[in-house]
Amino acid sequence: DAGITQSPRHKVTETGTPVTLRCHQTENHRYMYWYRQDPGHGLRLIHYSYGVKDTDKGEVSDGYSVSRSKTEDFLLTLESATSSQTSVYFCATTGTAYNEQFFGPGTRLTVL
Amino acid sequence: GQQLNQSPQSMFIQEGEDVSMNCTSSSIFNTWLWYKQDPGEGPVLLIALYKAGELTSNGRLTAQFGITRKDSFLNISASIPSDVGIYFCAGQLEAGNMLTFGGGTRLMVKP
C-alpha cells in the first residue's frame, strides 16, 4: 500500500470546463504518474513526474497538463474538457526500487 | 504506442481449475509486472520479475520472465471465486520509466 489517495473519486462536468484531479501520496516517493484507462486501450500514461517541478509527457498527453509543487501532490488538469477525455484516471507512484508502480483507487470522470 | 499482446482476453473456468495467461511483445523489457484489478478499484501489484528466466511465486500465483525478455506468463493454481477480476501484465524498459500494459485478461470463476 503506497498511501495514495485521489480526489475527487467521481466527477461529471461539461465540455469546455476546466477540471483538476488531485493525487496525494504519503510515502515520500519520488516518481508519480497519471494514467487513463479506457475499454480496448488498457492503461496509458498521460504524464509523469520524477521530482518536484520535474515532469514529462507520456503517451497520451495532448489536452492535459500537470503540476507538482510538493513531493506528496501531483495534479492533473484538463484545461478545457472534451468528451474524449471521459475515462477513469489513475495515479501511481514507485517505491524505492523505482521498478514497481503502485496505483491509487482512481477517479471516474464523465464529460458531457 | 507500443502495446503488449495479452491472451486470452477472457476466461470462464470452474473453481479449482488452474489458469494460464501470457503476454508477448515485439520489444524487450527489463522488468515484467503482473497486476490484478477488481471492479471500481486500482490495479494491485501481484508479482514483479526482474531477470530473464526468473520464476517467482506469490501463494497460488506463479509468474515467469521469458528467456527472450519479450514475454511473460502467469499461472494461477486451484482457482477460487475471489480470483475473479482482470489481470494485467506490464513491461518496463528502465526503472522509473513508464509501464506498457497489456489489454488484460478477464477471469471469471464458477463456484
JSON list of C-alpha atoms in Angstrom, two decimals:
[
{"chain": "A", "resi": 1, "resn": "ASP", "atom": "CA", "xyz": [0.00, 0.00, 0.00]},
{"chain": "A", "resi": 2, "resn": "ALA", "atom": "CA", "xyz": [1.66, 3.23, -1.17]},
{"chain": "A", "resi": 3, "resn": "GLY", "atom": "CA", "xyz": [-0.71, 5.52, 0.73]},
{"chain": "A", "resi": 4, "resn": "ILE", "atom": "CA", "xyz": [-2.22, 7.02, -2.43]},
{"chain": "A", "resi": 5, "resn": "THR", "atom": "CA", "xyz": [-5.48, 8.92, -2.42]},
{"chain": "A", "resi": 6, "resn": "GLN", "atom": "CA", "xyz": [-7.21, 10.53, -5.36]},
{"chain": "A", "resi": 7, "resn": "SER", "atom": "CA", "xyz": [-9.81, 13.26, -5.34]},
{"chain": "A", "resi": 8, "resn": "PRO", "atom": "CA", "xyz": [-12.48, 13.54, -6.41]},
{"chain": "A", "resi": 9, "resn": "ARG", "atom": "CA", "xyz": [-13.39, 9.89, -6.88]},
{"chain": "A", "resi": 10, "resn": "HIS", "atom": "CA", "xyz": [-16.19, 10.76, -9.29]},
{"chain": "A", "resi": 11, "resn": "LYS", "atom": "CA", "xyz": [-16.86, 13.87, -11.33]},
{"chain": "A", "resi": 12, "resn": "VAL", "atom": "CA", "xyz": [-19.32, 14.86, -14.01]},
{"chain": "A", "resi": 13, "resn": "THR", "atom": "CA", "xyz": [-18.57, 18.01, -15.95]},
{"chain": "A", "resi": 14, "resn": "GLU", "atom": "CA", "xyz": [-19.49, 19.73, -19.16]},
{"chain": "A", "resi": 15, "resn": "THR", "atom": "CA", "xyz": [-17.49, 20.12, -22.34]},
{"chain": "A", "resi": 16, "resn": "GLY", "atom": "CA", "xyz": [-15.25, 23.19, -22.24]},
{"chain": "A", "resi": 17, "resn": "THR", "atom": "CA", "xyz": [-14.91, 23.44, -18.47]},
{"chain": "A", "resi": 18, "resn": "PRO", "atom": "CA", "xyz": [-11.56, 23.13, -16.70]},
{"chain": "A", "resi": 19, "resn": "VAL", "atom": "CA", "xyz": [-11.05, 20.15, -14.43]},
{"chain": "A", "resi": 20, "resn": "THR", "atom": "CA", "xyz": [-8.30, 19.37, -11.93]},
{"chain": "A", "resi": 21, "resn": "LEU", "atom": "CA", "xyz": [-7.71, 15.95, -10.44]},
{"chain": "A", "resi": 22, "resn": "ARG", "atom": "CA", "xyz": [-5.53, 15.53, -7.39]},
{"chain": "A", "resi": 23, "resn": "CYS", "atom": "CA", "xyz": [-3.24, 12.71, -6.36]},
{"chain": "A", "resi": 24, "resn": "HIS", "atom": "CA", "xyz": [-1.81, 12.65, -2.85]},
{"chain": "A", "resi": 25, "resn": "GLN", "atom": "CA", "xyz": [0.78, 10.20, -1.50]},
{"chain": "A", "resi": 26, "resn": "THR", "atom": "CA", "xyz": [2.14, 9.78, 2.00]},
{"chain": "A", "resi": 27, "resn": "GLU", "atom": "CA", "xyz": [5.25, 7.69, 1.29]},
{"chain": "A", "resi": 28, "resn": "ASN", "atom": "CA", "xyz": [7.57, 10.44, 0.02]},
{"chain": "A", "resi": 29, "resn": "HIS", "atom": "CA", "xyz": [8.01, 8.59, -3.27]},
{"chain": "A", "resi": 30, "resn": "ARG", "atom": "CA", "xyz": [9.97, 10.40, -5.94]},
{"chain": "A", "resi": 31, "resn": "TYR", "atom": "CA", "xyz": [8.13, 9.27, -9.08]},
{"chain": "A", "resi": 32, "resn": "MET", "atom": "CA", "xyz": [4.44, 9.88, -9.70]},
{"chain": "A", "resi": 33, "resn": "TYR", "atom": "CA", "xyz": [2.34, 9.05, -12.77]},
{"chain": "A", "resi": 34, "resn": "TRP", "atom": "CA", "xyz": [-1.05, 9.75, -14.28]},
{"chain": "A", "resi": 35, "resn": "TYR", "atom": "CA", "xyz": [-2.69, 7.05, -16.42]},
{"chain": "A", "resi": 36, "resn": "ARG", "atom": "CA", "xyz": [-6.06, 6.83, -18.08]},
{"chain": "A", "resi": 37, "resn": "GLN", "atom": "CA", "xyz": [-7.94, 3.57, -18.55]},
{"chain": "A", "resi": 38, "resn": "ASP", "atom": "CA", "xyz": [-10.35, 3.05, -21.41]},
{"chain": "A", "resi": 39, "resn": "PRO", "atom": "CA", "xyz": [-12.02, -0.08, -22.77]},
{"chain": "A", "resi": 40, "resn": "GLY", "atom": "CA", "xyz": [-9.98, -1.53, -25.60]},
{"chain": "A", "resi": 41, "resn": "HIS", "atom": "CA", "xyz": [-6.93, 0.58, -24.75]},
{"chain": "A", "resi": 42, "resn": "GLY", "atom": "CA", "xyz": [-5.92, -0.61, -21.32]},
{"chain": "A", "resi": 43, "resn": "LEU", "atom": "CA", "xyz": [-3.89, 1.78, -19.20]},
{"chain": "A", "resi": 44, "resn": "ARG", "atom": "CA", "xyz": [-2.00, 4.56, -20.96]},
{"chain": "A", "resi": 45, "resn": "LEU", "atom": "CA", "xyz": [0.43, 7.05, -19.49]},
{"chain": "A", "resi": 46, "resn": "ILE", "atom": "CA", "xyz": [-0.56, 10.74, -19.67]},
{"chain": "A", "resi": 47, "resn": "HIS", "atom": "CA", "xyz": [2.25, 12.49, -17.77]},
{"chain": "A", "resi": 48, "resn": "TYR", "atom": "CA", "xyz": [4.73, 11.63, -15.09]},
{"chain": "A", "resi": 49, "resn": "SER", "atom": "CA", "xyz": [6.93, 13.41, -12.58]},
{"chain": "A", "resi": 50, "resn": "TYR", "atom": "CA", "xyz": [10.41, 12.47, -11.39]},
{"chain": "A", "resi": 51, "resn": "GLY", "atom": "CA", "xyz": [10.61, 15.14, -8.71]},
{"chain": "A", "resi": 52, "resn": "VAL", "atom": "CA", "xyz": [9.19, 18.45, -7.54]},
{"chain": "A", "resi": 53, "resn": "LYS", "atom": "CA", "xyz": [8.65, 20.68, -10.57]},
{"chain": "A", "resi": 54, "resn": "ASP", "atom": "CA", "xyz": [10.09, 17.95, -12.84]},
{"chain": "A", "resi": 55, "resn": "THR", "atom": "CA", "xyz": [7.52, 16.49, -15.22]},
{"chain": "A", "resi": 56, "resn": "ASP", "atom": "CA", "xyz": [7.44, 14.89, -18.64]},
{"chain": "A", "resi": 57, "resn": "LYS", "atom": "CA", "xyz": [4.91, 13.79, -21.22]},
{"chain": "A", "resi": 58, "resn": "GLY", "atom": "CA", "xyz": [3.61, 10.30, -21.66]},
{"chain": "A", "resi": 59, "resn": "GLU", "atom": "CA", "xyz": [1.92, 8.51, -24.50]},
{"chain": "A", "resi": 60, "resn": "VAL", "atom": "CA", "xyz": [-1.37, 10.48, -24.49]},
{"chain": "A", "resi": 61, "resn": "SER", "atom": "CA", "xyz": [-0.51, 13.93, -23.13]},
{"chain": "A", "resi": 62, "resn": "ASP", "atom": "CA", "xyz": [-2.44, 16.15, -25.56]},
{"chain": "A", "resi": 63, "resn": "GLY", "atom": "CA", "xyz": [-5.12, 18.18, -23.74]},
{"chain": "A", "resi": 64, "resn": "TYR", "atom": "CA", "xyz": [-3.59, 17.58, -20.31]},
{"chain": "A", "resi": 65, "resn": "SER", "atom": "CA", "xyz": [-1.16, 19.44, -18.10]},
{"chain": "A", "resi": 66, "resn": "VAL", "atom": "CA", "xyz": [0.35, 18.55, -14.75]},
{"chain": "A", "resi": 67, "resn": "SER", "atom": "CA", "xyz": [1.99, 20.25, -11.82]},
{"chain": "A", "resi": 68, "resn": "ARG", "atom": "CA", "xyz": [3.98, 19.06, -8.85]},
{"chain": "A", "resi": 69, "resn": "SER", "atom": "CA", "xyz": [4.82, 21.76, -6.34]},
{"chain": "A", "resi": 70, "resn": "LYS", "atom": "CA", "xyz": [5.22, 19.35, -3.41]},
{"chain": "A", "resi": 71, "resn": "THR", "atom": "CA", "xyz": [6.53, 15.79, -3.23]},
{"chain": "A", "resi": 72, "resn": "GLU", "atom": "CA", "xyz": [3.21, 14.47, -1.99]},
{"chain": "A", "resi": 73, "resn": "ASP", "atom": "CA", "xyz": [0.87, 16.07, -4.54]},
{"chain": "A", "resi": 74, "resn": "PHE", "atom": "CA", "xyz": [0.58, 15.58, -8.31]},
{"chain": "A", "resi": 75, "resn": "LEU", "atom": "CA", "xyz": [-2.19, 17.48, -10.08]},
{"chain": "A", "resi": 76, "resn": "LEU", "atom": "CA", "xyz": [-3.67, 16.65, -13.48]},
{"chain": "A", "resi": 77, "resn": "THR", "atom": "CA", "xyz": [-5.51, 19.46, -15.26]},
{"chain": "A", "resi": 78, "resn": "LEU", "atom": "CA", "xyz": [-7.80, 19.35, -18.25]},
{"chain": "A", "resi": 79, "resn": "GLU", "atom": "CA", "xyz": [-7.80, 22.97, -19.41]},
{"chain": "A", "resi": 80, "resn": "SER", "atom": "CA", "xyz": [-10.96, 22.57, -21.48]},
{"chain": "A", "resi": 81, "resn": "ALA", "atom": "CA", "xyz": [-12.56, 19.16, -21.05]},
{"chain": "A", "resi": 82, "resn": "THR", "atom": "CA", "xyz": [-13.80, 17.24, -24.09]},
{"chain": "A", "resi": 83, "resn": "SER", "atom": "CA", "xyz": [-16.00, 14.16, -24.33]},
{"chain": "A", "resi": 84, "resn": "SER", "atom": "CA", "xyz": [-12.99, 12.10, -25.46]},
{"chain": "A", "resi": 85, "resn": "GLN", "atom": "CA", "xyz": [-11.49, 12.69, -22.01]},
{"chain": "A", "resi": 86, "resn": "THR", "atom": "CA", "xyz": [-14.27, 10.72, -20.36]},
{"chain": "A", "resi": 87, "resn": "SER", "atom": "CA", "xyz": [-12.28, 7.98, -18.68]},
{"chain": "A", "resi": 88, "resn": "VAL", "atom": "CA", "xyz": [-11.05, 6.52, -15.43]},
{"chain": "A", "resi": 89, "resn": "TYR", "atom": "CA", "xyz": [-7.87, 8.24, -14.27]},
{"chain": "A", "resi": 90, "resn": "PHE", "atom": "CA", "xyz": [-5.31, 6.51, -12.09]},
{"chain": "A", "resi": 91, "resn": "CYS", "atom": "CA", "xyz": [-2.40, 7.95, -10.22]},
{"chain": "A", "resi": 92, "resn": "ALA", "atom": "CA", "xyz": [0.61, 5.77, -9.43]},
{"chain": "A", "resi": 93, "resn": "THR", "atom": "CA", "xyz": [3.88, 6.06, -7.57]},
{"chain": "A", "resi": 94, "resn": "THR", "atom": "CA", "xyz": [7.01, 3.95, -7.44]},
{"chain": "A", "resi": 95, "resn": "GLY", "atom": "CA", "xyz": [8.68, 2.50, -4.43]},
{"chain": "A", "resi": 96, "resn": "THR", "atom": "CA", "xyz": [12.34, 2.87, -3.60]},
{"chain": "A", "resi": 97, "resn": "ALA", "atom": "CA", "xyz": [13.32, 0.38, -6.33]},
{"chain": "A", "resi": 98, "resn": "TYR", "atom": "CA", "xyz": [11.69, 2.59, -9.00]},
{"chain": "A", "resi": 99, "resn": "ASN", "atom": "CA", "xyz": [10.54, -0.56, -10.80]},
{"chain": "A", "resi": 100, "resn": "GLU", "atom": "CA", "xyz": [7.25, -1.39, -9.12]},
{"chain": "A", "resi": 101, "resn": "GLN", "atom": "CA", "xyz": [4.37, 1.02, -9.53]},
{"chain": "A", "resi": 102, "resn": "PHE", "atom": "CA", "xyz": [1.51, 1.22, -7.04]},
{"chain": "A", "resi": 103, "resn": "PHE", "atom": "CA", "xyz": [-1.85, 2.61, -8.05]},
{"chain": "A", "resi": 104, "resn": "GLY", "atom": "CA", "xyz": [-4.44, 4.78, -6.38]},
{"chain": "A", "resi": 105, "resn": "PRO", "atom": "CA", "xyz": [-8.18, 3.99, -6.35]},
{"chain": "A", "resi": 106, "resn": "GLY", "atom": "CA", "xyz": [-8.95, 6.03, -9.48]},
{"chain": "A", "resi": 107, "resn": "THR", "atom": "CA", "xyz": [-11.18, 8.94, -10.48]},
{"chain": "A", "resi": 108, "resn": "ARG", "atom": "CA", "xyz": [-14.08, 8.36, -12.81]},
{"chain": "A", "resi": 109, "resn": "LEU", "atom": "CA", "xyz": [-14.55, 11.45, -14.98]},
{"chain": "A", "resi": 110, "resn": "THR", "atom": "CA", "xyz": [-17.52, 11.96, -17.26]},
{"chain": "A", "resi": 111, "resn": "VAL", "atom": "CA", "xyz": [-17.53, 14.87, -19.70]},
{"chain": "A", "resi": 112, "resn": "LEU", "atom": "CA", "xyz": [-20.97, 15.61, -21.12]},
{"chain": "B", "resi": 1, "resn": "GLY", "atom": "CA", "xyz": [2.20, 3.50, -28.89]},
{"chain": "B", "resi": 2, "resn": "GLN", "atom": "CA", "xyz": [3.72, 0.17, -28.10]},
{"chain": "B", "resi": 3, "resn": "GLN", "atom": "CA", "xyz": [1.28, -2.49, -26.97]},
{"chain": "B", "resi": 4, "resn": "LEU", "atom": "CA", "xyz": [1.62, -5.79, -25.27]},
{"chain": "B", "resi": 5, "resn": "ASN", "atom": "CA", "xyz": [-0.43, -8.66, -26.61]},
{"chain": "B", "resi": 6, "resn": "GLN", "atom": "CA", "xyz": [-2.11, -10.35, -23.69]},
{"chain": "B", "resi": 7, "resn": "SER", "atom": "CA", "xyz": [-4.07, -13.58, -24.05]},
{"chain": "B", "resi": 8, "resn": "PRO", "atom": "CA", "xyz": [-6.59, -14.86, -23.57]},
{"chain": "B", "resi": 9, "resn": "GLN", "atom": "CA", "xyz": [-8.84, -11.81, -23.37]},
{"chain": "B", "resi": 10, "resn": "SER", "atom": "CA", "xyz": [-11.24, -13.65, -21.10]},
{"chain": "B", "resi": 11, "resn": "MET", "atom": "CA", "xyz": [-11.57, -16.99, -19.36]},
{"chain": "B", "resi": 12, "resn": "PHE", "atom": "CA", "xyz": [-14.52, -18.65, -17.70]},
{"chain": "B", "resi": 13, "resn": "ILE", "atom": "CA", "xyz": [-13.40, -21.55, -15.57]},
{"chain": "B", "resi": 14, "resn": "GLN", "atom": "CA", "xyz": [-14.62, -23.88, -12.87]},
{"chain": "B", "resi": 15, "resn": "GLU", "atom": "CA", "xyz": [-13.48, -23.36, -9.30]},
{"chain": "B", "resi": 16, "resn": "GLY", "atom": "CA", "xyz": [-10.43, -25.50, -8.58]},
{"chain": "B", "resi": 17, "resn": "GLU", "atom": "CA", "xyz": [-9.05, -25.37, -12.11]},
{"chain": "B", "resi": 18, "resn": "ASP", "atom": "CA", "xyz": [-5.65, -23.98, -12.98]},
{"chain": "B", "resi": 19, "resn": "VAL", "atom": "CA", "xyz": [-5.33, -20.85, -15.11]},
{"chain": "B", "resi": 20, "resn": "SER", "atom": "CA", "xyz": [-2.63, -19.72, -17.53]},
{"chain": "B", "resi": 21, "resn": "MET", "atom": "CA", "xyz": [-2.27, -16.39, -19.28]},
{"chain": "B", "resi": 22, "resn": "ASN", "atom": "CA", "xyz": [0.57, -14.72, -21.13]},
{"chain": "B", "resi": 23, "resn": "CYS", "atom": "CA", "xyz": [1.90, -11.51, -22.61]},
{"chain": "B", "resi": 24, "resn": "THR", "atom": "CA", "xyz": [4.09, -11.06, -25.65]},
{"chain": "B", "resi": 25, "resn": "SER", "atom": "CA", "xyz": [5.87, -8.04, -27.01]},
{"chain": "B", "resi": 26, "resn": "SER", "atom": "CA", "xyz": [7.80, -7.14, -30.14]},
{"chain": "B", "resi": 27, "resn": "SER", "atom": "CA", "xyz": [10.38, -5.37, -27.94]},
{"chain": "B", "resi": 28, "resn": "ILE", "atom": "CA", "xyz": [12.36, -6.50, -24.94]},
{"chain": "B", "resi": 29, "resn": "PHE", "atom": "CA", "xyz": [11.66, -5.40, -21.40]},
{"chain": "B", "resi": 30, "resn": "ASN", "atom": "CA", "xyz": [13.88, -5.48, -18.34]},
{"chain": "B", "resi": 31, "resn": "THR", "atom": "CA", "xyz": [11.04, -5.72, -15.84]},
{"chain": "B", "resi": 32, "resn": "TRP", "atom": "CA", "xyz": [7.72, -7.52, -16.05]},
{"chain": "B", "resi": 33, "resn": "LEU", "atom": "CA", "xyz": [4.90, -6.84, -13.62]},
{"chain": "B", "resi": 34, "resn": "TRP", "atom": "CA", "xyz": [1.58, -8.57, -13.10]},
{"chain": "B", "resi": 35, "resn": "TYR", "atom": "CA", "xyz": [-1.43, -6.74, -11.65]},
{"chain": "B", "resi": 36, "resn": "LYS", "atom": "CA", "xyz": [-4.98, -7.65, -10.67]},
{"chain": "B", "resi": 37, "resn": "GLN", "atom": "CA", "xyz": [-7.83, -5.16, -10.84]},
{"chain": "B", "resi": 38, "resn": "ASP", "atom": "CA", "xyz": [-11.17, -5.56, -9.10]},
{"chain": "B", "resi": 39, "resn": "PRO", "atom": "CA", "xyz": [-14.20, -3.55, -10.29]},
{"chain": "B", "resi": 40, "resn": "GLY", "atom": "CA", "xyz": [-14.07, 0.09, -9.23]},
{"chain": "B", "resi": 41, "resn": "GLU", "atom": "CA", "xyz": [-10.54, -0.16, -7.86]},
{"chain": "B", "resi": 42, "resn": "GLY", "atom": "CA", "xyz": [-7.00, 0.47, -8.99]},
{"chain": "B", "resi": 43, "resn": "PRO", "atom": "CA", "xyz": [-4.65, -2.30, -10.15]},
{"chain": "B", "resi": 44, "resn": "VAL", "atom": "CA", "xyz": [-2.88, -4.14, -7.35]},
{"chain": "B", "resi": 45, "resn": "LEU", "atom": "CA", "xyz": [0.62, -5.46, -7.89]},
{"chain": "B", "resi": 46, "resn": "LEU", "atom": "CA", "xyz": [0.83, -9.26, -7.65]},
{"chain": "B", "resi": 47, "resn": "ILE", "atom": "CA", "xyz": [4.30, -10.20, -8.83]},
{"chain": "B", "resi": 48, "resn": "ALA", "atom": "CA", "xyz": [7.39, -8.36, -10.13]},
{"chain": "B", "resi": 49, "resn": "LEU", "atom": "CA", "xyz": [10.03, -10.06, -12.30]},
{"chain": "B", "resi": 50, "resn": "TYR", "atom": "CA", "xyz": [13.50, -8.64, -12.91]},
{"chain": "B", "resi": 51, "resn": "LYS", "atom": "CA", "xyz": [15.60, -11.26, -14.71]},
{"chain": "B", "resi": 52, "resn": "ALA", "atom": "CA", "xyz": [15.15, -13.29, -17.87]},
{"chain": "B", "resi": 53, "resn": "GLY", "atom": "CA", "xyz": [14.15, -16.83, -16.92]},
{"chain": "B", "resi": 54, "resn": "GLU", "atom": "CA", "xyz": [13.09, -15.80, -13.42]},
{"chain": "B", "resi": 55, "resn": "LEU", "atom": "CA", "xyz": [10.24, -17.79, -11.89]},
{"chain": "B", "resi": 56, "resn": "THR", "atom": "CA", "xyz": [8.50, -16.18, -8.91]},
{"chain": "B", "resi": 57, "resn": "SER", "atom": "CA", "xyz": [5.57, -17.33, -6.80]},
{"chain": "B", "resi": 58, "resn": "ASN", "atom": "CA", "xyz": [3.10, -15.49, -4.60]},
{"chain": "B", "resi": 59, "resn": "GLY", "atom": "CA", "xyz": [0.83, -18.03, -2.95]},
{"chain": "B", "resi": 60, "resn": "ARG", "atom": "CA", "xyz": [-1.10, -19.81, -5.69]},
{"chain": "B", "resi": 61, "resn": "LEU", "atom": "CA", "xyz": [0.26, -17.44, -8.32]},
{"chain": "B", "resi": 62, "resn": "THR", "atom": "CA", "xyz": [3.41, -18.15, -10.29]},
{"chain": "B", "resi": 63, "resn": "ALA", "atom": "CA", "xyz": [4.88, -15.87, -12.94]},
{"chain": "B", "resi": 64, "resn": "GLN", "atom": "CA", "xyz": [7.81, -16.28, -15.28]},
{"chain": "B", "resi": 65, "resn": "PHE", "atom": "CA", "xyz": [10.01, -13.80, -17.13]},
{"chain": "B", "resi": 66, "resn": "GLY", "atom": "CA", "xyz": [10.56, -15.24, -20.61]},
{"chain": "B", "resi": 67, "resn": "ILE", "atom": "CA", "xyz": [14.08, -16.08, -21.75]},
{"chain": "B", "resi": 68, "resn": "THR", "atom": "CA", "xyz": [13.83, -13.79, -24.77]},
{"chain": "B", "resi": 69, "resn": "ARG", "atom": "CA", "xyz": [12.69, -10.92, -22.49]},
{"chain": "B", "resi": 70, "resn": "LYS", "atom": "CA", "xyz": [9.77, -10.43, -24.87]},
{"chain": "B", "resi": 71, "resn": "ASP", "atom": "CA", "xyz": [7.20, -12.42, -22.96]},
{"chain": "B", "resi": 72, "resn": "SER", "atom": "CA", "xyz": [5.89, -13.32, -19.55]},
{"chain": "B", "resi": 73, "resn": "PHE", "atom": "CA", "xyz": [3.45, -15.86, -18.14]},
{"chain": "B", "resi": 74, "resn": "LEU", "atom": "CA", "xyz": [1.14, -16.00, -15.15]},
{"chain": "B", "resi": 75, "resn": "ASN", "atom": "CA", "xyz": [-0.34, -19.17, -13.71]},
{"chain": "B", "resi": 76, "resn": "ILE", "atom": "CA", "xyz": [-2.97, -19.45, -11.01]},
{"chain": "B", "resi": 77, "resn": "SER", "atom": "CA", "xyz": [-3.40, -22.84, -9.40]},
{"chain": "B", "resi": 78, "resn": "ALA", "atom": "CA", "xyz": [-6.59, -24.19, -7.85]},
{"chain": "B", "resi": 79, "resn": "SER", "atom": "CA", "xyz": [-8.68, -21.12, -8.64]},
{"chain": "B", "resi": 80, "resn": "ILE", "atom": "CA", "xyz": [-11.20, -19.81, -6.12]},
{"chain": "B", "resi": 81, "resn": "PRO", "atom": "CA", "xyz": [-14.10, -17.35, -6.56]},
{"chain": "B", "resi": 82, "resn": "SER", "atom": "CA", "xyz": [-12.09, -14.39, -5.22]},
{"chain": "B", "resi": 83, "resn": "ASP", "atom": "CA", "xyz": [-9.65, -14.78, -8.12]},
{"chain": "B", "resi": 84, "resn": "VAL", "atom": "CA", "xyz": [-12.29, -13.14, -10.28]},
{"chain": "B", "resi": 85, "resn": "GLY", "atom": "CA", "xyz": [-11.06, -9.89, -11.81]},
{"chain": "B", "resi": 86, "resn": "ILE", "atom": "CA", "xyz": [-8.95, -8.50, -14.61]},
{"chain": "B", "resi": 87, "resn": "TYR", "atom": "CA", "xyz": [-5.28, -9.42, -14.74]},
{"chain": "B", "resi": 88, "resn": "PHE", "atom": "CA", "xyz": [-2.83, -7.11, -16.47]},
{"chain": "B", "resi": 89, "resn": "CYS", "atom": "CA", "xyz": [0.75, -7.61, -17.48]},
{"chain": "B", "resi": 90, "resn": "ALA", "atom": "CA", "xyz": [3.06, -4.62, -17.76]},
{"chain": "B", "resi": 91, "resn": "GLY", "atom": "CA", "xyz": [6.55, -4.26, -19.15]},
{"chain": "B", "resi": 92, "resn": "GLN", "atom": "CA", "xyz": [9.15, -1.67, -18.24]},
{"chain": "B", "resi": 93, "resn": "LEU", "atom": "CA", "xyz": [12.40, -0.94, -20.00]},
{"chain": "B", "resi": 94, "resn": "GLU", "atom": "CA", "xyz": [14.14, 1.09, -17.30]},
{"chain": "B", "resi": 95, "resn": "ALA", "atom": "CA", "xyz": [13.40, 1.77, -13.65]},
{"chain": "B", "resi": 96, "resn": "GLY", "atom": "CA", "xyz": [11.26, 4.88, -13.23]},
{"chain": "B", "resi": 97, "resn": "ASN", "atom": "CA", "xyz": [10.08, 4.73, -16.81]},
{"chain": "B", "resi": 98, "resn": "MET", "atom": "CA", "xyz": [6.52, 4.30, -17.96]},
{"chain": "B", "resi": 99, "resn": "LEU", "atom": "CA", "xyz": [4.84, 0.92, -17.88]},
{"chain": "B", "resi": 100, "resn": "THR", "atom": "CA", "xyz": [3.44, -0.53, -21.08]},
{"chain": "B", "resi": 101, "resn": "PHE", "atom": "CA", "xyz": [0.30, -2.51, -20.30]},
{"chain": "B", "resi": 102, "resn": "GLY", "atom": "CA", "xyz": [-1.34, -5.48, -21.93]},
{"chain": "B", "resi": 103, "resn": "GLY", "atom": "CA", "xyz": [-5.05, -5.33, -22.69]},
{"chain": "B", "resi": 104, "resn": "GLY", "atom": "CA", "xyz": [-5.96, -7.52, -19.72]},
{"chain": "B", "resi": 105, "resn": "THR", "atom": "CA", "xyz": [-7.39, -10.99, -19.14]},
{"chain": "B", "resi": 106, "resn": "ARG", "atom": "CA", "xyz": [-10.83, -11.06, -17.56]},
{"chain": "B", "resi": 107, "resn": "LEU", "atom": "CA", "xyz": [-11.11, -14.11, -15.31]},
{"chain": "B", "resi": 108, "resn": "MET", "atom": "CA", "xyz": [-14.46, -15.48, -14.25]},
{"chain": "B", "resi": 109, "resn": "VAL", "atom": "CA", "xyz": [-14.69, -18.41, -11.83]},
{"chain": "B", "resi": 110, "resn": "LYS", "atom": "CA", "xyz": [-17.78, -20.56, -11.49]},
{"chain": "B", "resi": 111, "resn": "PRO", "atom": "CA", "xyz": [-18.25, -21.94, -7.96]}
]
